[in-house]
Coordinates of C-alpha atoms and ligand atoms in Angstrom, one line a residue:
P1 CA 0.2 -0.5 0.2
S2 CA 1.2 3.6 -0.8
P3 CA 2.5 5.9 1.6
A4 CA 0.0 8.1 0.9
S5 CA -3.4 6.3 1.0
G6 CA -3.7 7.1 4.5
R7 CA -4.4 10.7 3.8
V8 CA -7.5 12.6 4.6
D9 CA -8.8 15.7 3.1
L10 CA -10.2 18.5 5.4
D11 CA -13.2 17.3 4.9
G12 CA -12.4 13.6 5.8
A13 CA -12.7 11.7 2.1
P14 CA -9.5 9.9 1.3
V15 CA -6.9 11.7 -1.5
A16 CA -6.4 9.3 -4.3
P17 CA -2.4 9.8 -5.5
L18 CA -1.7 12.0 -7.6
T19 CA 0.4 12.8 -10.7
I20 CA 2.2 16.4 -11.1
C21 CA 4.1 18.2 -13.0
M22 CA 6.2 20.7 -11.3
I23 CA 7.6 23.1 -13.5
G24 CA 10.0 25.1 -11.7
A25 CA 10.6 22.2 -8.9
G26 CA 14.4 22.3 -9.1
G27 CA 14.0 26.4 -7.1
F28 CA 14.2 27.2 -3.5
I29 CA 9.9 26.7 -2.5
G30 CA 10.1 23.4 -5.1
S31 CA 13.0 21.8 -3.6
H32 CA 11.2 22.1 0.0
L33 CA 8.0 21.6 -1.9
C34 CA 9.3 17.7 -3.7
E35 CA 10.8 16.4 -0.5
K36 CA 7.7 17.3 1.2
L37 CA 5.9 15.7 -1.0
M38 CA 8.5 12.4 -1.4
A39 CA 8.3 11.9 2.5
E40 CA 4.6 12.4 3.0
T41 CA 2.9 11.5 0.4
S42 CA 2.3 8.6 -1.5
H43 CA 1.7 11.8 -5.2
T44 CA 4.1 11.4 -8.6
V45 CA 6.3 14.2 -8.8
L46 CA 7.3 14.8 -12.6
A47 CA 10.3 17.2 -11.9
V48 CA 10.8 19.8 -14.5
D49 CA 13.8 22.3 -14.4
V50 CA 17.2 22.8 -16.3
Y51 CA 18.1 22.8 -13.0
C52 CA 18.4 19.7 -10.0
D53 CA 21.5 20.6 -7.8
K54 CA 19.0 21.6 -5.3
I55 CA 17.1 18.1 -5.5
R56 CA 20.0 16.1 -6.3
H57 CA 19.6 13.9 -3.7
L58 CA 16.1 13.1 -4.7
V59 CA 17.1 12.6 -8.2
D60 CA 20.1 11.8 -9.1
P61 CA 19.5 9.4 -8.6
A62 CA 16.2 8.5 -7.1
P63 CA 16.8 7.0 -4.0
P64 CA 15.5 2.8 -4.2
H65 CA 12.4 3.8 -2.0
L66 CA 11.8 6.8 -4.0
A67 CA 12.1 5.0 -6.9
G68 CA 9.1 5.5 -9.5
R69 CA 7.6 8.1 -7.8
I70 CA 10.6 10.9 -8.5
S71 CA 12.0 12.1 -12.3
F72 CA 13.8 14.8 -13.8
H73 CA 13.3 16.9 -16.4
R74 CA 16.2 18.7 -17.9
L75 CA 14.1 21.6 -20.2
N76 CA 13.5 24.4 -21.0
I77 CA 10.0 26.0 -21.1
K78 CA 11.0 28.8 -23.6
N79 CA 11.4 25.4 -26.6
D80 CA 11.0 22.2 -25.6
S81 CA 8.2 20.4 -27.3
R82 CA 8.5 18.1 -23.9
L83 CA 6.3 20.0 -22.4
E84 CA 2.9 19.7 -23.3
G85 CA 3.0 15.9 -22.7
L86 CA 4.1 15.8 -19.4
I87 CA 1.5 18.4 -18.4
K88 CA -0.8 15.5 -20.6
M89 CA 0.3 13.2 -18.1
A90 CA -0.8 14.2 -14.8
D91 CA -3.6 15.0 -13.4
L92 CA -2.2 18.2 -11.5
T93 CA 0.0 21.5 -12.6
I94 CA 2.0 23.7 -10.4
N95 CA 4.5 26.8 -12.4
L96 CA 6.8 28.4 -10.1
A97 CA 9.2 28.9 -13.7
A98 CA 10.3 32.1 -12.9
I99 CA 12.8 35.1 -12.8
C100 CA 12.0 35.9 -9.5
T101 CA 14.6 38.0 -8.0
P102 CA 14.7 42.3 -7.5
A103 CA 18.3 43.4 -8.8
D104 CA 17.1 41.7 -12.1
Y105 CA 14.0 43.4 -12.3
N106 CA 14.9 46.7 -14.0
T107 CA 18.6 44.7 -14.9
R108 CA 16.7 42.6 -17.0
P109 CA 13.3 43.9 -17.8
L110 CA 12.7 41.8 -20.8
D111 CA 13.9 38.8 -19.7
T112 CA 12.3 39.3 -16.3
I113 CA 8.7 39.8 -18.4
Y114 CA 9.9 36.9 -20.7
S115 CA 9.5 34.7 -17.6
N116 CA 6.1 35.3 -15.9
F117 CA 4.0 36.5 -18.9
I118 CA 5.4 35.1 -22.3
D119 CA 6.7 31.7 -21.7
A120 CA 4.1 30.7 -18.8
L121 CA 1.4 31.7 -21.5
P122 CA 1.7 28.0 -23.4
V123 CA 1.8 26.3 -19.5
V124 CA -1.9 28.0 -19.5
K125 CA -2.9 26.4 -22.5
Y126 CA -1.8 23.2 -22.2
C127 CA -4.0 22.9 -19.2
S128 CA -7.2 24.7 -20.5
E129 CA -7.2 23.1 -23.3
N130 CA -6.7 19.0 -22.3
S131 CA -8.6 19.9 -18.7
K132 CA -6.2 20.0 -16.3
R133 CA -5.8 21.0 -13.1
L134 CA -3.6 24.5 -12.7
I135 CA -1.1 25.9 -9.4
H136 CA 0.4 29.4 -11.0
F137 CA 3.0 30.4 -9.0
S138 CA 2.3 34.9 -8.4
T139 CA 3.8 37.4 -6.1
C140 CA 2.2 39.7 -3.2
E141 CA 4.6 42.1 -5.1
V142 CA 0.8 42.2 -7.1
Y143 CA -0.2 44.8 -5.1
G144 CA 2.9 46.6 -5.5
K145 CA 2.1 49.6 -2.8
T146 CA -0.2 51.0 -0.2
I147 CA -2.7 53.4 -0.7
G148 CA -1.0 54.5 2.8
S149 CA 2.2 54.8 1.7
F150 CA 0.1 57.8 -0.5
L151 CA -1.1 59.7 2.5
P152 CA 1.6 61.8 4.8
K153 CA 4.0 60.5 6.5
D154 CA 1.9 60.9 9.6
H155 CA -1.7 61.2 8.3
P156 CA -3.0 58.8 10.9
L157 CA -5.4 57.2 8.9
R158 CA -2.4 55.1 7.7
K159 CA -2.7 53.2 11.3
E160 CA -5.3 52.1 10.5
P161 CA -5.8 48.5 8.0
E162 CA -7.7 49.7 5.8
F163 CA -5.0 51.8 4.6
F164 CA -2.1 48.5 4.3
V165 CA -3.6 45.0 4.7
L166 CA -3.7 44.2 1.8
T167 CA -7.1 41.3 0.2
E168 CA -6.6 39.2 -2.6
D169 CA -9.9 40.1 -4.6
E170 CA -10.3 43.6 -3.1
S171 CA -7.0 45.5 -2.9
P172 CA -6.0 47.0 -5.5
C173 CA -2.8 47.0 -7.9
I174 CA -0.6 50.0 -7.5
F175 CA 2.5 50.2 -9.4
G176 CA 5.1 53.0 -9.7
P177 CA 5.4 54.7 -13.5
I178 CA 7.5 52.7 -16.9
V179 CA 10.6 54.4 -16.7
K180 CA 10.3 52.6 -12.9
Q181 CA 11.4 48.9 -13.9
R182 CA 10.9 47.2 -10.8
W183 CA 6.9 47.2 -11.8
S184 CA 8.1 45.0 -14.9
Y185 CA 8.5 41.5 -12.0
A186 CA 4.1 42.9 -10.7
C187 CA 2.8 43.2 -13.8
A188 CA 3.6 39.7 -15.8
K189 CA 2.4 38.1 -12.7
Q190 CA -0.9 40.3 -12.7
L191 CA -1.1 40.1 -16.0
I192 CA -0.8 36.3 -16.5
E193 CA -3.0 36.5 -13.4
R194 CA -6.1 37.7 -15.2
L195 CA -5.1 35.3 -18.2
I196 CA -6.1 32.8 -15.9
F197 CA -8.6 34.1 -13.6
A198 CA -10.2 34.6 -17.3
E199 CA -9.2 30.8 -18.8
G200 CA -11.5 30.4 -15.7
A201 CA -14.0 32.3 -16.4
E202 CA -14.5 31.7 -20.2
N203 CA -12.9 28.1 -20.7
D204 CA -13.7 26.1 -17.2
L205 CA -9.9 26.0 -16.3
E206 CA -9.5 24.9 -12.6
F207 CA -7.0 26.8 -11.2
T208 CA -5.8 27.7 -7.6
I209 CA -3.3 30.9 -7.6
V210 CA -0.8 31.7 -5.2
R211 CA 0.4 35.4 -3.9
P212 CA 3.9 33.9 -1.2
F213 CA 4.4 36.5 0.5
N214 CA 8.1 36.6 1.6
W215 CA 9.0 32.5 2.1
I216 CA 12.9 32.1 3.5
G217 CA 14.8 29.2 4.4
P218 CA 17.3 26.9 3.3
R219 CA 18.3 26.3 0.3
M220 CA 17.0 30.0 -0.8
D221 CA 18.5 31.3 -4.0
F222 CA 22.9 31.1 -4.0
I223 CA 25.5 32.6 -1.7
P224 CA 27.3 34.7 -4.7
G225 CA 30.9 33.4 -6.1
V226 CA 29.8 30.3 -4.1
D227 CA 27.1 28.2 -4.9
G228 CA 26.0 31.7 -8.8
P229 CA 27.5 34.3 -9.5
S230 CA 30.3 37.0 -8.2
E231 CA 28.5 39.6 -8.5
G232 CA 24.9 38.6 -8.8
V233 CA 22.3 39.5 -6.8
P234 CA 20.3 37.5 -4.4
R235 CA 17.0 37.8 -2.2
V236 CA 17.8 39.8 1.2
L237 CA 18.1 36.4 2.6
A238 CA 20.7 35.6 0.9
C239 CA 22.1 38.9 0.5
F240 CA 22.3 39.2 4.2
S241 CA 24.1 35.5 4.8
N242 CA 27.0 36.2 2.5
N243 CA 27.7 39.6 3.9
L244 CA 27.8 37.7 7.5
L245 CA 29.6 35.0 6.6
R246 CA 31.9 37.3 4.9
R247 CA 32.3 39.5 7.8
E248 CA 31.2 42.5 6.0
P249 CA 28.7 45.1 7.5
L250 CA 25.3 43.9 5.3
K251 CA 23.8 46.9 3.3
L252 CA 21.2 48.6 3.9
V253 CA 19.1 50.2 0.5
D254 CA 17.7 53.4 1.4
G255 CA 18.2 53.2 4.9
G256 CA 16.0 50.1 5.3
E257 CA 12.8 51.7 5.9
V258 CA 10.1 49.8 3.9
Q259 CA 8.8 46.5 5.7
R260 CA 7.9 43.3 5.1
T261 CA 6.7 39.4 7.2
F262 CA 8.7 36.5 6.6
L263 CA 7.4 33.2 6.2
Y264 CA 8.8 30.4 7.2
I265 CA 9.3 27.8 3.6
K266 CA 7.9 25.5 5.4
D267 CA 5.1 26.9 7.5
A268 CA 4.5 28.1 3.5
I269 CA 4.3 24.2 1.9
E270 CA 2.0 22.9 4.5
A271 CA -0.4 25.9 2.9
V272 CA 0.9 24.1 -1.4
V273 CA 0.0 20.6 0.1
L274 CA -3.5 21.7 1.5
M275 CA -4.4 23.4 -2.3
I276 CA -3.1 20.3 -3.6
E277 CA -4.8 17.7 -1.6
N278 CA -8.3 19.9 -1.9
P279 CA -9.0 21.0 -4.9
A280 CA -12.8 21.8 -3.8
R281 CA -11.8 24.6 -1.0
A282 CA -8.9 25.7 -3.8
N283 CA -10.0 26.4 -7.4
G284 CA -11.1 28.7 -8.6
H285 CA -9.0 31.4 -5.6
I286 CA -6.5 33.5 -5.3
F287 CA -4.4 33.1 -1.6
N288 CA -2.1 34.8 0.0
V289 CA 0.2 32.8 1.7
G290 CA 2.4 34.6 5.0
N291 CA 2.9 35.6 7.9
P292 CA 1.4 38.4 9.5
N293 CA 2.8 38.1 12.7
N294 CA 6.3 38.3 11.5
E295 CA 6.8 41.7 10.1
V296 CA 10.1 43.6 10.4
T297 CA 11.2 46.4 8.6
V298 CA 15.0 45.6 6.8
R299 CA 16.1 47.4 8.9
E300 CA 15.2 45.5 12.1
L301 CA 14.8 41.9 10.0
A302 CA 19.5 43.1 10.3
E303 CA 19.6 43.7 13.4
M304 CA 17.8 39.9 14.0
M305 CA 20.3 38.1 11.3
T306 CA 23.1 39.9 13.1
E307 CA 22.7 38.6 16.8
V308 CA 21.0 35.2 14.9
Y309 CA 23.8 34.9 13.7
A310 CA 26.8 36.2 15.7
N311 CA 24.6 32.4 18.6
V312 CA 24.7 30.1 16.1
S313 CA 28.9 30.6 14.2
G314 CA 30.3 31.9 17.6
E315 CA 32.1 34.9 15.7
P316 CA 31.3 38.3 18.0
P317 CA 29.2 40.7 15.5
L318 CA 31.0 43.3 13.9
E319 CA 31.1 47.1 15.7
E320 CA 29.5 48.1 12.6
P321 CA 27.0 45.8 11.0
V322 CA 25.3 47.0 8.7
I323 CA 25.6 50.6 6.1
D324 CA 24.3 52.6 3.7
V325 CA 23.4 52.4 0.2
S326 CA 21.4 54.0 -2.1
A327 CA 18.4 52.5 -4.3
Q328 CA 21.0 53.9 -7.3
Q329 CA 24.3 52.2 -6.0
F330 CA 23.4 48.2 -5.1
Y331 CA 20.0 47.7 -7.8
G332 CA 21.2 50.9 -10.4
E333 CA 18.0 52.8 -12.3
G334 CA 14.6 52.4 -12.7
Y335 CA 14.6 50.6 -9.2
D336 CA 11.3 51.8 -6.9
D337 CA 9.5 49.8 -3.6
S338 CA 6.7 48.2 -2.1
D339 CA 6.4 49.9 1.6
K340 CA 4.9 47.0 3.6
R341 CA 3.3 44.0 2.7
I342 CA 0.2 42.7 5.6
P343 CA -2.0 39.6 4.1
S344 CA -4.4 39.3 5.0
M345 CA -5.2 35.4 5.9
T346 CA -9.1 35.5 6.1
L347 CA -9.5 34.0 2.8
I348 CA -6.6 30.7 2.9
N349 CA -8.3 30.3 7.2
K350 CA -11.7 30.0 5.8
Q351 CA -11.1 27.4 2.9
L352 CA -8.0 25.8 4.2
G353 CA -7.4 26.1 7.7
W354 CA -4.1 26.9 7.8
N355 CA -1.8 29.6 9.9
P356 CA 1.5 30.1 9.7
K357 CA 3.3 28.9 12.8
T358 CA 6.7 29.8 13.2
P359 CA 8.2 33.2 14.4
L360 CA 11.2 34.9 12.9
K361 CA 13.9 34.1 15.5
D362 CA 12.7 30.9 15.7
L363 CA 13.5 30.8 12.0
L364 CA 17.3 32.8 11.5
E365 CA 17.8 30.2 13.4
T366 CA 17.6 27.6 11.6
T367 CA 18.3 29.0 8.6
L368 CA 21.1 31.3 10.0
T369 CA 22.5 27.5 11.3
Y370 CA 22.6 26.3 7.7
Q371 CA 23.9 28.7 6.1
H372 CA 26.2 28.2 8.6
K373 CA 27.0 25.0 8.4
T374 CA 27.0 25.0 4.3
Y375 CA 28.7 28.0 3.3
K376 CA 30.9 28.9 6.4
E377 CA 34.4 26.6 4.5
A378 CA 33.2 27.1 1.0
V379 CA 33.4 31.0 1.8
K380 CA 36.5 31.1 3.3
T381 CA 38.1 29.0 0.5
Q382 CA 36.8 31.2 -2.1
M383 CA 38.4 34.3 -0.2
S384 CA 41.6 33.4 0.2
Q385 CA 41.4 32.4 -3.1
A386 CA 40.4 36.3 -4.3
S387 CA 42.7 37.3 -2.9
A388 CA 45.8 35.2 -3.0
S389 CA 45.2 36.0 -7.2
Ligands
NAD1 P1 13.7 29.9 -7.8 O1 14.5 31.2 -8.8 O2 14.6 29.5 -7.0 O3 12.4 29.3 -8.5 C1 12.8 28.7 -10.2 C2 13.1 27.7 -10.7 O4 12.5 28.0 -12.4 C3 14.5 27.7 -10.6 O5 14.3 26.9 -10.1 C4 14.2 27.6 -12.4 O6 15.1 27.0 -12.4 C5 13.3 27.3 -12.5 N1 12.9 28.3 -14.0 C6 13.0 29.5 -14.8 N2 12.9 29.9 -15.6 C7 12.6 28.6 -16.0 C8 12.1 28.2 -18.0 N3 12.3 28.6 -18.5 N4 12.6 26.4 -18.1 C9 12.4 25.8 -16.9 N5 12.6 25.8 -15.7 C10 13.4 27.7 -14.8 O7 12.5 30.7 -7.1 P2 11.6 30.2 -5.9 O8 11.5 31.4 -4.6 O9 11.7 29.3 -5.9 O10 10.2 30.8 -6.3 C11 9.0 30.7 -7.1 C12 8.3 30.7 -7.7 O11 7.5 31.5 -6.4 C13 7.9 31.8 -9.3 O12 7.2 31.8 -9.6 C14 8.2 33.4 -7.6 O13 8.1 34.5 -8.6 C15 6.7 32.6 -6.8 N6 7.2 34.2 -5.7 C16 7.9 32.8 -4.5 C17 8.7 34.1 -3.4 C18 9.0 33.9 -2.1 O14 9.2 34.4 -1.4 N7 10.8 32.5 -2.4 C19 7.9 35.3 -3.1 C20 7.1 35.9 -4.3 C21 6.7 35.1 -5.2
UDP2 N1 17.8 44.9 0.5 C1 18.6 45.6 1.3 N2 19.9 44.6 1.2 C2 19.9 44.2 -0.3 C3 18.5 43.6 -0.9 C4 18.2 43.6 -0.2 O1 18.3 46.5 2.5 O2 20.8 43.7 0.5 C5 16.2 45.2 1.1 C6 15.6 45.9 -0.3 O3 16.0 47.1 -1.1 C7 13.9 45.2 -0.4 C8 14.2 44.2 0.7 O4 15.6 44.0 1.4 O5 13.7 46.7 0.2 C9 13.7 42.8 0.0 O6 14.6 42.3 -1.0 P1 14.5 41.3 -1.3 O7 15.4 41.3 -2.9 O8 14.1 40.2 -0.5 O9 12.8 41.1 -2.4 P2 10.8 42.3 -1.9 O10 10.5 41.5 -1.1 O11 11.8 42.7 -2.6 O12 10.5 41.1 -3.1

């Protein structure tokens, strides 16, 4: 009997084993989702990506107990005719593939728009034409800026939730002007959401859209010069981890005053599994998935990470642990920023009974312990080679 034969959905009905075509399975979220599905369910995964480094332990080769449950398909969805066949073979397609690092949005706007809109089109089309269910990964960034951000700085209404809480079917999407190419990503994601929603309305596509709010944890992005390009700029968790590993100050873009809510990847994956196994409750919905209790400014995040890293590494913090840089210096022309991201949890709570669990301090401890263990020696070696040459 398969290990998932005991699984039941939220309404008590048994969950039948599914074949899932997971596009972008080799990335940060995909790797955690593959692990969870392999460990706790009997679903089968057709893992599609151009890289498999983060899931090598599951696919190269698959360990004997997973034989037949997971296979890796190295293909670029931009131009590979095998894609439709894989979607046809599956019951459900999950599309995670995207360029999704802010440093790319204003410097590689064309790749960003192609990746987040054009390249996702065939996936939507094949699902719709073959009557296959789709879970598509969008972003919290489709909300853009809060309504409150346009009020004067000390205006009392800024404190009213209706001026900043982001609600799936109510809040508007507020982006900057076209010259602020930062919004190329959010805008492409918004248009693919609208297209999927329209496929649902006109052609009965069964879909769920996920808007992640800063999911973080082990295996996120890369450490520049170790497992990614030396000049590459990953998302904030990896940028700050890299600074801590190299004992250099953490760079605060424009003072680090914007606010974010951080969700532990393992909490997030539980929400995704609920969506997979409860189609009747998840179909037709767009879900925020975040942790409104874990809100900090980027400066506070830097301070917390500095303190936690000192504890897990045993190395005392620098005397000047942070420095300010302008967005122009750090990201170049055309950068802009979201001011604040508090997800409404009402819908996901009502439909799937999901709530985030892990406090920021705990998730940083786990994650920075992983970063230290995984990267410290490699960073040391790389730094000594760089100084020798
Ligand atoms: P990631 O970059 O780690 O994973 C994306 C994966 O897609 C990568 O492994 C990449 O190789 C693959 N990919 C990209 N283009 C491809 C192509 N043409 N063909 C095949 N594979 C391709 O990013 P992630 O953090 O795992 O994010 C996954 C999804 O979630 C993205 O759509 C992203 O926009 C969305 N998202 C994530 C977060 C977050 O907090 N991590 C926040 C908002 C949105
Ligand atoms: N940031 C920063 N220093 C860094 C990297 C990022 O101050 O070294 C800031 C960035 O400007 C943004 C926030 O951290 O305000 C979060 O950035 P991230 O790239 O993680 O993604 P975002 O939440 O903006 O999509």
